[in-house]
Amino acid sequence: MVQSLKILGVAAALMMSTASAFTPTTSASYGTHSRPLSPSPLQASASALDVPSGNSIVLDRPATIERQEQEKSRNTDRDMDPNGDWILRIYNDNINTREYVAVCLVQVVGLCESRAYYTMQDAHHNGIAKVGEYNQEVAECYEEQLHERGIMCDVVSSEGQ
């Protein structure tokens, strides 16, 4: 076993030599000066195999780089305030398709697709649906943009219900 480790160590050392098929043998052949490469982690571990200590060899765990996870808590209702004073409502109409209304809610208000679909279905079945509670300026901005796209909607005060 010790002989096989020595043979592996010699083979690894030969494979890790600085000359390879991808490096020129002489620097004058291409008109550039070659610089020595720094030893790779594999070369460093191959040199550790050359000197066995005892009957077993312990290799270090390779260093890993921990990635910082991207924050996936993206708020789809970025301007929605749970304590908002104004409610944006949409109405069912016979002009716009249900798909178009859902797409407009995604594009204008920023709802996720599932919530936009649920809100559209609510308006289709009940005749009216609450999109969300917002600050007055935000609610009026959404109302104006939805009106420009042909969606029937209004903004009412949450205290006036």
GROMACS .gro file of C-alpha atoms in nm:
model
  161
    1MET     CA    1   0.000   0.000   0.000
    2VAL     CA    2   0.287   0.236   0.080
    3GLN     CA    3   0.445   0.158  -0.256
    4SER     CA    4   0.119   0.231  -0.439
    5LEU     CA    5   0.095   0.566  -0.259
    6LYS     CA    6   0.452   0.650  -0.360
    7ILE     CA    7   0.374   0.557  -0.719
    8LEU     CA    8   0.062   0.774  -0.710
    9GLY     CA    9   0.265   1.058  -0.561
   10VAL     CA   10   0.529   1.034  -0.833
   11ALA     CA   11   0.263   1.013  -1.105
   12ALA     CA   12   0.084   1.316  -0.962
   13ALA     CA   13   0.409   1.510  -0.941
   14LEU     CA   14   0.488   1.430  -1.304
   15MET     CA   15   0.139   1.533  -1.413
   16MET     CA   16   0.160   1.856  -1.217
   17SER     CA   17   0.491   1.974  -1.356
   18THR     CA   18   0.498   2.326  -1.496
   19ALA     CA   19   0.546   2.209  -1.855
   20SER     CA   20   0.230   2.087  -2.022
   21ALA     CA   21   0.082   2.068  -2.370
   22PHE     CA   22  -0.065   2.415  -2.323
   23THR     CA   23   0.253   2.598  -2.223
   24PRO     CA   24   0.530   2.672  -2.475
   25THR     CA   25   0.858   2.491  -2.415
   26THR     CA   26   1.068   2.797  -2.488
   27SER     CA   27   0.979   3.159  -2.438
   28ALA     CA   28   1.144   3.257  -2.768
   29SER     CA   29   0.908   3.043  -2.974
   30TYR     CA   30   0.621   3.293  -2.941
   31GLY     CA   31   0.814   3.609  -2.865
   32THR     CA   32   0.675   3.634  -2.511
   33HIS     CA   33   0.832   3.579  -2.176
   34SER     CA   34   0.671   3.304  -1.974
   35ARG     CA   35   0.629   3.341  -1.602
   36PRO     CA   36   0.614   3.056  -1.355
   37LEU     CA   37   0.267   2.958  -1.244
   38SER     CA   38   0.175   2.946  -0.877
   39PRO     CA   39   0.126   2.596  -0.744
   40SER     CA   40  -0.231   2.475  -0.765
   41PRO     CA   41  -0.412   2.321  -0.468
   42LEU     CA   42  -0.379   1.982  -0.639
   43GLN     CA   43   0.000   2.022  -0.658
   44ALA     CA   44   0.009   2.109  -0.290
   45SER     CA   45  -0.188   1.795  -0.202
   46ALA     CA   46   0.035   1.586  -0.434
   47SER     CA   47   0.342   1.704  -0.242
   48ALA     CA   48   0.173   1.593   0.079
   49LEU     CA   49   0.146   1.243  -0.069
   50ASP     CA   50   0.522   1.226  -0.123
   51VAL     CA   51   0.595   1.207   0.252
   52PRO     CA   52   0.357   0.961   0.418
   53SER     CA   53   0.348   0.982   0.796
   54GLY     CA   54   0.253   0.649   0.944
   55ASN     CA   55   0.011   0.408   0.785
   56SER     CA   56  -0.262   0.651   0.682
   57ILE     CA   57  -0.282   0.984   0.506
   58VAL     CA   58  -0.522   1.258   0.609
   59LEU     CA   59  -0.618   1.512   0.348
   60ASP     CA   60  -0.759   1.850   0.445
   61ARG     CA   61  -1.110   1.941   0.345
   62PRO     CA   62  -1.108   2.181   0.049
   63ALA     CA   63  -1.195   2.537   0.132
   64THR     CA   64  -1.545   2.634   0.028
   65ILE     CA   65  -1.682   2.976  -0.040
   66GLU     CA   66  -2.019   3.041   0.116
   67ARG     CA   67  -2.257   3.234  -0.102
   68GLN     CA   68  -2.483   3.489   0.046
   69GLU     CA   69  -2.836   3.394  -0.036
   70GLN     CA   70  -3.027   3.651  -0.230
   71GLU     CA   71  -3.317   3.792  -0.045
   72LYS     CA   72  -3.623   3.630  -0.195
   73SER     CA   73  -3.872   3.811   0.019
   74ARG     CA   74  -3.958   4.043  -0.266
   75ASN     CA   75  -4.274   4.226  -0.180
   76THR     CA   76  -4.509   4.207  -0.477
   77ASP     CA   77  -4.739   4.462  -0.317
   78ARG     CA   78  -4.459   4.712  -0.270
   79ASP     CA   79  -4.677   5.016  -0.202
   80MET     CA   80  -4.952   4.841  -0.010
   81ASP     CA   81  -4.995   4.968   0.341
   82PRO     CA   82  -5.198   4.745   0.573
   83ASN     CA   83  -5.304   5.059   0.757
   84GLY     CA   84  -5.383   5.245   0.435
   85ASP     CA   85  -5.673   5.485   0.441
   86TRP     CA   86  -5.796   5.431   0.084
   87ILE     CA   87  -5.930   5.119  -0.086
   88LEU     CA   88  -5.881   5.055  -0.458
   89ARG     CA   89  -6.171   4.855  -0.606
   90ILE     CA   90  -6.231   4.713  -0.952
   91TYR     CA   91  -6.567   4.632  -1.112
   92ASN     CA   92  -6.680   4.361  -1.348
   93ASP     CA   93  -6.753   4.479  -1.702
   94ASN     CA   94  -6.851   4.315  -2.030
   95ILE     CA   95  -6.585   4.499  -2.231
   96ASN     CA   96  -6.250   4.371  -2.102
   97THR     CA   97  -6.150   4.007  -2.092
   98ARG     CA   98  -6.067   3.854  -1.756
   99GLU     CA   99  -5.710   3.784  -1.870
  100TYR     CA  100  -5.662   4.149  -1.969
  101VAL     CA  101  -5.784   4.269  -1.629
  102ALA     CA  102  -5.544   4.033  -1.451
  103VAL     CA  103  -5.251   4.147  -1.669
  104CYS     CA  104  -5.334   4.512  -1.594
  105LEU     CA  105  -5.338   4.441  -1.220
  106VAL     CA  106  -4.995   4.280  -1.248
  107GLN     CA  107  -4.848   4.561  -1.459
  108VAL     CA  108  -5.003   4.864  -1.288
  109VAL     CA  109  -5.053   4.766  -0.926
  110GLY     CA  110  -4.771   4.512  -0.907
  111LEU     CA  111  -4.977   4.221  -0.777
  112CYS     CA  112  -4.837   3.873  -0.826
  113GLU     CA  113  -5.012   3.673  -1.097
  114SER     CA  114  -5.202   3.448  -0.858
  115ARG     CA  115  -5.336   3.738  -0.652
  116ALA     CA  116  -5.428   3.933  -0.966
  117TYR     CA  117  -5.616   3.628  -1.098
  118TYR     CA  118  -5.797   3.583  -0.765
  119THR     CA  119  -5.894   3.953  -0.754
  120MET     CA  120  -6.017   3.941  -1.114
  121GLN     CA  121  -6.224   3.628  -1.041
  122ASP     CA  122  -6.370   3.796  -0.732
  123ALA     CA  123  -6.480   4.094  -0.943
  124HIS     CA  124  -6.619   3.861  -1.211
  125HIS     CA  125  -6.833   3.661  -0.967
  126ASN     CA  126  -6.937   3.936  -0.723
  127GLY     CA  127  -6.936   4.240  -0.952
  128ILE     CA  128  -6.677   4.420  -0.737
  129ALA     CA  129  -6.342   4.330  -0.580
  130LYS     CA  130  -6.101   4.497  -0.340
  131VAL     CA  131  -5.754   4.527  -0.496
  132GLY     CA  132  -5.588   4.661  -0.182
  133GLU     CA  133  -5.557   4.934   0.079
  134TYR     CA  134  -5.311   5.210  -0.006
  135ASN     CA  135  -5.214   5.563   0.081
  136GLN     CA  136  -5.431   5.817  -0.097
  137GLU     CA  137  -5.169   5.927  -0.352
  138VAL     CA  138  -5.076   5.571  -0.444
  139ALA     CA  139  -5.439   5.460  -0.473
  140GLU     CA  140  -5.528   5.756  -0.698
  141CYS     CA  141  -5.221   5.692  -0.916
  142TYR     CA  142  -5.325   5.327  -0.962
  143GLU     CA  143  -5.682   5.434  -1.034
  144GLU     CA  144  -5.568   5.676  -1.304
  145GLN     CA  145  -5.345   5.417  -1.474
  146LEU     CA  146  -5.618   5.151  -1.465
  147HIS     CA  147  -5.870   5.399  -1.612
  148GLU     CA  148  -5.625   5.473  -1.895
  149ARG     CA  149  -5.622   5.098  -1.973
  150GLY     CA  150  -6.003   5.081  -1.970
  151ILE     CA  151  -6.049   4.908  -1.636
  152MET     CA  152  -6.351   5.023  -1.432
  153CYS     CA  153  -6.229   5.108  -1.083
  154ASP     CA  154  -6.260   5.359  -0.802
  155VAL     CA  155  -6.097   5.467  -0.478
  156VAL     CA  156  -6.295   5.495  -0.156
  157SER     CA  157  -6.203   5.586   0.199
  158SER     CA  158  -6.174   5.291   0.434
  159GLU     CA  159  -6.357   5.486   0.705
  160GLY     CA  160  -6.650   5.560   0.471
  161GLN     CA  161  -6.761   5.200   0.434
   0.00000   0.00000   0.00000
